[in-house]
XYZ file of C-alpha atoms in Angstrom:
518
model
C -15.691 -45.147 33.603
C -12.752 -47.560 33.532
C -13.173 -48.066 29.778
C -13.203 -44.302 29.193
C -10.051 -43.839 31.241
C -8.370 -46.674 29.370
C -9.395 -45.158 26.007
C -7.998 -41.744 26.988
C -4.734 -43.307 28.159
C -4.410 -45.280 24.933
C -5.086 -42.173 22.864
C -2.508 -40.175 24.830
C 0.080 -42.958 24.367
C -0.627 -43.089 20.624
C -0.249 -39.306 20.177
C 2.947 -39.255 22.237
C 4.424 -42.124 20.251
C 3.471 -40.404 16.953
C 5.252 -37.195 17.980
C 8.407 -39.098 18.968
C 8.460 -41.048 15.718
C 7.934 -37.854 13.690
C 10.743 -36.184 15.592
C 13.101 -39.110 14.947
C 12.226 -39.179 11.266
C 12.769 -35.453 11.032
C 16.167 -35.725 12.686
C 17.113 -38.582 10.394
C 16.051 -36.568 7.378
C 17.924 -33.436 8.522
C 21.041 -35.076 9.946
C 22.938 -33.999 6.825
C 22.048 -30.346 7.298
C 24.837 -27.926 7.981
C 23.715 -24.934 10.043
C 25.944 -21.897 9.579
C 25.840 -18.436 11.116
C 28.471 -16.865 8.873
C 26.204 -15.190 6.321
C 28.980 -13.174 4.679
C 30.321 -16.280 2.926
C 26.834 -17.060 1.613
C 26.888 -14.039 -0.706
C 29.936 -15.367 -2.546
C 28.489 -18.819 -3.332
C 25.051 -17.986 -4.740
C 25.669 -17.074 -8.373
C 25.064 -20.637 -9.554
C 22.890 -21.762 -6.660
C 19.226 -21.887 -5.756
C 18.295 -20.298 -2.451
C 15.399 -21.246 -0.201
C 14.641 -18.188 1.904
C 12.271 -17.926 4.844
C 10.290 -14.681 4.483
C 9.625 -14.111 8.166
C 12.927 -15.440 9.429
C 15.374 -14.408 6.738
C 13.937 -11.539 4.680
C 11.927 -9.230 6.933
C 13.607 -7.269 9.702
C 10.732 -7.855 12.143
C 9.481 -11.362 12.815
C 5.942 -10.683 14.177
C 3.255 -11.079 11.529
C 0.485 -9.403 13.542
C 0.677 -6.064 11.628
C 0.066 -7.774 8.293
C -2.980 -9.641 9.546
C -4.263 -6.399 11.073
C -3.968 -4.771 7.652
C -6.009 -7.606 6.144
C -8.602 -7.298 8.910
C -8.958 -3.520 8.524
C -8.590 -3.113 4.765
C -10.218 -6.299 3.443
C -12.650 -6.525 6.365
C -13.842 -3.664 8.529
C -13.066 -1.695 11.679
C -14.922 -4.175 13.888
C -12.865 -7.069 12.516
C -9.689 -5.129 13.283
C -10.929 -4.397 16.799
C -11.635 -8.107 17.337
C -8.105 -9.021 16.262
C -6.670 -6.388 18.594
C -8.704 -7.745 21.525
C -7.354 -11.208 20.748
C -3.737 -10.024 20.944
C -3.218 -10.813 24.681
C -4.438 -14.342 23.965
C -2.112 -14.648 20.969
C 0.864 -13.889 23.212
C 0.008 -16.931 25.337
C -0.371 -19.374 22.465
C 2.227 -21.268 20.474
C 3.314 -19.709 17.204
C 1.335 -22.131 15.045
C -1.891 -21.804 17.061
C -1.554 -18.009 17.184
C -1.129 -18.001 13.411
C -4.297 -20.043 12.956
C -6.257 -17.670 15.211
C -5.040 -14.608 13.283
C -5.941 -16.230 9.962
C -9.401 -17.116 11.260
C -10.084 -13.609 12.596
C -8.733 -11.870 9.484
C -10.060 -14.018 6.625
C -13.313 -15.627 7.795
C -16.092 -14.508 5.443
C -13.858 -12.540 3.035
C -14.863 -13.113 -0.592
C -12.016 -14.774 -2.490
C -12.578 -12.941 -5.790
C -12.660 -9.522 -4.098
C -9.561 -9.943 -1.934
C -7.017 -7.423 -3.242
C -5.115 -6.512 -0.078
C -2.298 -8.842 -1.104
C -1.774 -6.768 -4.236
C -2.905 -3.257 -3.296
C -2.068 -2.877 0.418
C 0.488 -5.320 1.822
C 3.406 -4.866 -0.652
C 4.138 -1.348 0.649
C 4.492 -2.472 4.264
C 6.383 -5.636 3.375
C 8.862 -3.720 1.207
C 9.472 -1.241 4.026
C 10.319 -4.183 6.310
C 12.790 -5.913 3.968
C 16.338 -5.989 5.303
C 19.001 -4.669 2.945
C 21.395 -7.430 4.037
C 18.818 -10.131 3.248
C 17.986 -8.521 -0.086
C 21.655 -8.600 -1.095
C 21.683 -12.345 -0.447
C 18.422 -12.903 -2.306
C 19.339 -10.992 -5.459
C 22.642 -12.879 -5.941
C 20.963 -16.281 -6.219
C 20.394 -17.846 -9.620
C 16.959 -19.105 -8.644
C 14.903 -17.804 -5.737
C 12.402 -19.818 -3.690
C 10.670 -18.137 -0.750
C 8.693 -19.946 1.923
C 6.314 -18.266 4.350
C 4.113 -19.347 7.200
C 1.664 -16.615 6.176
C -1.030 -17.440 3.606
C 0.270 -17.341 0.064
C -2.312 -14.726 -1.009
C -0.697 -12.266 1.416
C 2.875 -12.477 0.125
C 2.849 -13.823 -3.434
C 2.445 -10.506 -5.283
C 5.016 -8.807 -3.051
C 7.609 -11.530 -3.669
C 7.029 -12.223 -7.348
C 6.336 -8.747 -8.695
C 8.490 -6.581 -6.433
C 11.411 -8.881 -5.511
C 11.431 -11.039 -8.655
C 11.139 -14.344 -6.795
C 10.400 -17.312 -9.067
C 8.655 -19.658 -6.612
C 6.546 -18.785 -3.562
C 5.512 -21.497 -1.117
C 2.966 -20.371 1.456
C -0.005 -21.668 3.367
C -3.141 -22.197 1.310
C -6.514 -21.001 2.582
C -9.623 -23.144 2.435
C -12.516 -21.720 0.428
C -16.203 -22.602 0.619
C -18.801 -21.096 -1.690
C -16.331 -18.482 -2.907
C -15.537 -17.239 0.616
C -12.525 -17.849 2.808
C -13.303 -20.075 5.782
C -10.419 -18.753 7.853
C -8.804 -22.207 7.901
C -5.532 -23.258 6.275
C -4.638 -26.377 4.348
C -2.180 -28.833 5.825
C 1.364 -27.480 5.559
C 2.521 -30.812 4.187
C 0.611 -30.200 0.944
C 3.624 -28.628 -0.757
C 4.451 -28.904 -4.438
C 6.933 -31.672 -5.182
C 10.530 -30.575 -4.739
C 11.536 -32.065 -8.052
C 9.036 -29.780 -9.762
C 10.262 -26.741 -7.796
C 13.992 -27.274 -8.104
C 14.484 -29.700 -10.968
C 16.316 -32.970 -10.577
C 19.763 -31.454 -11.115
C 19.223 -28.910 -8.329
C 18.767 -31.535 -5.618
C 22.392 -32.680 -5.823
C 23.773 -30.112 -3.404
C 22.899 -26.981 -5.398
C 20.368 -25.626 -2.889
C 21.200 -23.323 0.026
C 18.848 -22.081 2.698
C 18.601 -18.804 4.600
C 16.312 -18.078 7.516
C 16.071 -17.879 11.276
C 17.607 -20.364 13.691
C 14.249 -21.054 15.367
C 11.634 -21.969 12.773
C 13.207 -22.089 9.330
C 14.914 -25.515 9.552
C 11.546 -27.061 10.484
C 10.058 -26.375 7.057
C 10.310 -29.452 4.871
C 11.886 -27.571 1.953
C 14.926 -26.740 4.079
C 15.614 -30.433 4.593
C 16.781 -30.599 0.966
C 19.305 -27.772 1.363
C 23.005 -28.501 1.414
C 23.407 -25.938 4.201
C 21.218 -23.477 6.055
C 22.568 -20.057 6.936
C 20.674 -18.525 9.830
C 20.234 -14.994 11.140
C 19.609 -14.358 14.820
C 17.116 -11.812 16.112
C 20.008 -9.693 17.371
C 21.501 -9.602 13.873
C 18.170 -8.714 12.293
C 17.754 -5.761 14.637
C 20.915 -4.300 13.121
C 19.777 -4.778 9.533
C 19.181 -1.681 7.426
C 15.926 -0.955 5.638
C 15.934 -1.541 1.897
C 16.177 1.933 0.261
C 13.404 2.868 -2.131
C 15.872 3.336 -4.990
C 16.974 -0.297 -4.584
C 13.498 -1.724 -5.153
C 13.671 -4.051 -8.199
C 10.291 -2.636 -9.212
C 9.219 0.867 -8.117
C 6.273 1.065 -5.740
C 4.047 3.616 -7.474
C 0.564 2.658 -6.314
C -0.918 1.282 -3.131
C -4.333 1.413 -1.527
C -5.871 1.242 1.922
C -6.755 3.796 4.563
C -4.026 3.015 7.105
C -1.018 5.346 6.868
C 1.013 3.620 9.600
C 2.348 0.176 10.388
C -0.399 -1.319 12.611
C 1.623 -2.836 15.422
C -0.436 -3.715 18.509
C 0.408 -0.454 20.323
C -0.057 1.710 17.219
C -3.395 0.039 16.484
C -4.520 0.567 20.079
C -3.614 4.253 19.781
C -5.643 4.466 16.561
C -8.752 2.959 18.162
C -8.419 5.262 21.183
C -8.109 8.243 18.842
C -11.027 7.201 16.608
C -13.894 8.804 18.634
C -11.954 12.072 18.925
C -10.893 11.895 15.280
C -14.467 11.508 14.038
C -15.619 14.493 16.083
C -12.620 16.555 14.991
C -13.163 15.718 11.316
C -16.806 16.814 11.505
C -15.801 20.043 13.259
C -13.075 20.831 10.707
C -15.460 20.141 7.821
C -18.082 22.505 9.223
C -15.462 25.208 9.724
C -14.165 25.000 6.150
C -17.618 24.803 4.572
C -19.333 27.669 6.398
C -16.583 30.101 7.413
C -14.373 32.308 5.216
C -10.713 31.440 4.813
C -9.619 34.318 7.068
C -11.313 32.494 9.951
C -11.271 28.832 8.926
C -7.509 28.606 8.352
C -6.534 29.874 11.847
C -9.132 27.593 13.431
C -7.778 24.652 11.432
C -4.257 25.471 12.607
C -5.489 25.589 16.196
C -6.857 22.038 15.825
C -3.524 20.652 14.583
C -3.619 21.290 10.823
C -0.413 22.623 9.253
C -0.693 24.648 6.055
C 2.460 25.981 4.413
C 2.613 28.478 1.562
C 6.115 28.012 0.147
C 5.939 30.778 -2.443
C 3.577 33.734 -2.887
C 0.672 33.301 -5.287
C 0.486 35.363 -8.471
C -1.753 38.384 -8.595
C -5.246 37.570 -9.775
C -8.061 39.673 -11.119
C -11.613 40.141 -9.906
C -12.685 42.843 -12.370
C -13.892 40.624 -15.188
C -10.502 40.408 -16.890
C -8.757 37.251 -17.917
C -8.709 34.718 -15.111
C -5.857 32.343 -14.338
C -5.672 28.603 -14.829
C -3.844 26.779 -12.026
C -2.465 23.329 -12.856
C -1.509 21.142 -9.884
C -0.533 17.592 -9.118
C -3.253 15.552 -7.433
C -2.729 14.363 -3.857
C -6.232 14.468 -2.349
C -9.684 15.779 -3.166
C -8.860 18.864 -1.086
C -6.108 20.141 -3.423
C -8.288 22.899 -4.983
C -9.577 23.917 -1.540
C -6.075 24.457 -0.194
C -5.055 26.362 -3.332
C -8.148 28.486 -2.870
C -7.122 29.120 0.734
C -3.602 30.078 -0.353
C -5.104 32.586 -2.793
C -7.553 33.745 -0.099
C -10.385 33.607 -2.605
C -12.769 31.019 -3.963
C -11.792 29.342 -7.232
C -13.452 26.750 -9.406
C -12.277 23.159 -9.740
C -12.915 20.273 -12.118
C -12.538 16.563 -11.416
C -13.221 13.391 -13.332
C -15.553 12.064 -10.677
C -16.821 13.314 -7.361
C -19.559 12.012 -5.113
C -22.761 14.099 -4.955
C -22.250 14.546 -1.207
C -18.710 15.873 -1.650
C -19.917 18.154 -4.439
C -22.672 19.525 -2.209
C -20.388 20.106 0.782
C -17.524 21.602 -1.228
C -16.761 25.207 -0.203
C -15.750 26.030 -3.799
C -17.369 25.622 -7.214
C -16.848 22.159 -8.692
C -17.695 20.563 -12.024
C -17.577 16.928 -13.007
C -15.831 16.053 -16.256
C -17.413 13.579 -18.660
C -14.311 12.165 -20.440
C -15.745 13.612 -23.647
C -13.036 15.936 -24.940
C -15.332 18.541 -26.488
C -17.797 18.589 -23.605
C -15.025 18.798 -21.008
C -13.421 21.718 -22.842
C -16.738 23.596 -22.889
C -17.251 23.038 -19.170
C -13.765 24.229 -18.262
C -14.066 27.279 -20.526
C -17.356 28.194 -18.886
C -15.834 27.943 -15.401
C -12.768 29.911 -16.478
C -14.991 32.763 -17.681
C -16.518 32.891 -14.195
C -13.236 33.023 -12.250
C -9.886 31.362 -11.588
C -9.854 27.611 -12.197
C -7.854 24.699 -10.740
C -7.310 21.515 -12.779
C -5.503 18.272 -11.884
C -4.387 16.853 -15.254
C -3.195 13.560 -13.719
C -6.847 12.553 -13.447
C -6.306 10.626 -10.207
C -4.304 10.793 -7.002
C -0.887 9.289 -6.394
C 0.492 8.866 -2.858
C 4.092 8.103 -3.713
C 6.706 10.627 -4.985
C 5.742 10.178 -8.635
C 3.676 12.177 -11.104
C 1.376 10.444 -13.556
C 1.052 11.570 -17.151
C -0.510 15.026 -17.565
C -3.461 15.333 -19.932
C -2.834 18.146 -22.481
C -6.491 19.208 -22.582
C -5.918 22.212 -20.301
C -3.388 23.668 -22.772
C -6.198 24.747 -25.108
C -7.965 26.932 -22.548
C -5.664 29.908 -21.996
C -2.445 31.578 -23.105
C -0.553 30.657 -19.935
C -0.901 28.337 -16.976
C 0.369 28.577 -13.404
C 1.861 25.273 -12.148
C 1.202 24.549 -8.476
C 3.191 21.957 -6.524
C 1.153 20.314 -3.765
C 2.467 17.973 -1.066
C 0.642 16.281 1.805
C 1.701 14.371 4.905
C -0.489 12.281 7.173
C 0.306 10.044 10.106
C -2.754 7.873 10.615
C -5.214 7.793 7.691
C -4.895 8.228 3.936
C -7.386 10.622 2.380
C -7.576 8.698 -0.906
C -8.791 5.288 -2.002
C -9.147 3.302 -5.198
C -11.623 0.694 -3.990
C -13.303 2.245 -0.944
C -15.993 4.888 -0.528
C -14.854 8.113 -2.205
C -17.312 10.153 -0.181
C -15.166 9.499 2.925
C -11.855 10.626 1.412
C -11.845 14.155 2.807
C -13.374 12.895 6.054
C -10.466 10.467 6.584
C -7.884 13.139 5.767
C -9.387 15.514 8.343
C -9.420 12.709 10.945
C -5.630 12.800 11.152
C -4.284 14.419 14.324
C -1.771 16.600 12.439
C -2.446 16.659 8.664
C -0.046 18.800 6.641
C -0.434 20.557 3.299
C 2.279 22.393 1.351
C 1.356 24.661 -1.570
C 3.978 26.201 -3.851
C 3.121 28.429 -6.812
C 5.660 28.182 -9.646
C 6.441 30.553 -12.495
C 3.826 30.844 -15.206
C 4.353 28.839 -18.385
C 3.032 30.271 -21.678
C 1.014 27.934 -23.849
C 0.468 30.231 -26.833
C -1.425 28.737 -29.716
C -0.448 25.144 -29.049
C -0.452 22.805 -32.011
C -1.380 19.159 -31.752
C 2.184 18.116 -30.963
C 3.265 21.083 -28.853
C 0.306 20.589 -26.474
C 1.921 17.380 -25.268
C 5.323 19.036 -25.020
C 3.962 21.861 -22.857
C 2.028 19.382 -20.697
C 5.242 17.418 -20.181
C 7.066 20.656 -19.331
C 4.485 21.511 -16.669
C 4.816 17.981 -15.283
C 8.613 18.296 -15.101
C 8.446 21.701 -13.399
C 6.135 20.405 -10.675
C 8.172 17.209 -10.259
C 11.376 19.236 -9.899
C 9.828 21.451 -7.213
C 8.624 18.442 -5.231
C 11.585 16.143 -5.823
C 9.274 13.634 -7.537
C 9.817 11.480 -10.614
C 7.782 11.806 -13.818
C 6.048 8.769 -15.288
C 3.896 8.044 -18.327
C 1.410 6.008 -16.305
C -2.251 6.951 -16.325
C -5.387 6.639 -14.259
C -6.192 3.398 -16.082
C -2.862 1.856 -15.036
C -3.521 2.712 -11.397
C -7.005 1.264 -11.259
C -6.143 -1.870 -13.209
C -3.526 -2.638 -10.581
C -5.365 -1.623 -7.407
C -9.023 -2.270 -8.177
C -9.023 -4.560 -11.205
C -10.959 -2.061 -13.355
C -10.245 0.994 -15.494
C -11.509 3.480 -12.927
C -14.525 4.372 -15.054
C -17.685 3.818 -13.075
C -21.200 5.042 -13.680
C -21.637 8.184 -11.627
C -25.051 6.986 -10.528
C -23.607 3.964 -8.797
C -20.086 4.462 -7.552
C -17.430 7.112 -7.912
C -13.694 6.653 -8.159
C -10.823 9.048 -8.653
């Protein structure tokens, strides 16, 4: 017993002495640092300087990283993983910052396959961009060379910093991998790339400035090489303005994930409390829309919290075997044709590039799946148009942000005129679209929202005439511009392939017998 007590005492003395020596060495190394709180002067001295910026302390308006790990847990993991992280939150509040970070990494990443982790590219950039402070961004963009450090794993912030904020070097924590899966453990923070390789020899002679928080930033070893560190207090950060969308160096056009809110602890708790009611409500709304006529289903939907707005009256349609109308709309969710059908108070047909067999079976309107064969798709649409009014979404896939993708001109060959329809949606809890998840649940997630909103606006008809090869594209672009103008959106030339290459790492063309994407 005496030997054990002596061993414990010796170990305690050794650890205590190691901490004191490390602290003294750190102070000796940082004794040249100049800590400044006047950040206005920093903006005027960065044009020829390199800046080392702390992401959590000097770029984002909110310091807690819990929401970003919750997004990883929910989007890269599952609902149960997110629930576990939420249950751990009271414990995280009692732990030191470093230990709490390790627990969040373990809960969020353990067992996630490295090659399939795309949340850092497809999900997190949207939420990180919305949290960037305008004041910090002004400092960052003036620097000649930008180096960002983060206590979060590098895979969570690298795409956001390099592709959206044009940062040259990102230094973050590295995750350990075993057998192609994340272990939930991080590499030692001291394993940082050599400073000479990051900065260059000439940069280490007083040409490096730092910007971060007064609490944690100076502790990072990269800041010890800065000539001066400018710090922002939490009180100052609370007064920062959000970075406007038009100031993004690169527009945010695509993002994935089901969560439509920032998952703070309280917001996440509210979501989990709502989940049982939301599932029941979604099933009830689906049954109502599938089995009841629009005269009954729309009022019932409104009574359950759904908001449907018809911003302009629909054109007169025919039911006597005459020439039916072709409605061309932008694509927000799989329910676009259903809401247009409800606005017309009659059932119409709809075509889509891919739809799950379950969604096709449960659809209250006629649907047809396109094959991406031009001649075959034209025949299918012509057949549906002979049977009644038809809705097409020439973008070929959904887009959540205020942009319109390129319109396919195929629909121009079907009729003498088309009716553009501007569609807008708003949700507060769940997105009803996905690029990498189960498409069969898209409509289910949309109907799980407490107060989903849909706006439908019919625009003036546009004649197509006998479109030539070149004029087909011109008319398609005209329809795109008309819808964009009505919605206040911007037109792009991006396509379905561009979206899926970014979000899912494929071209969005999947065998219909295996998996469906749209």
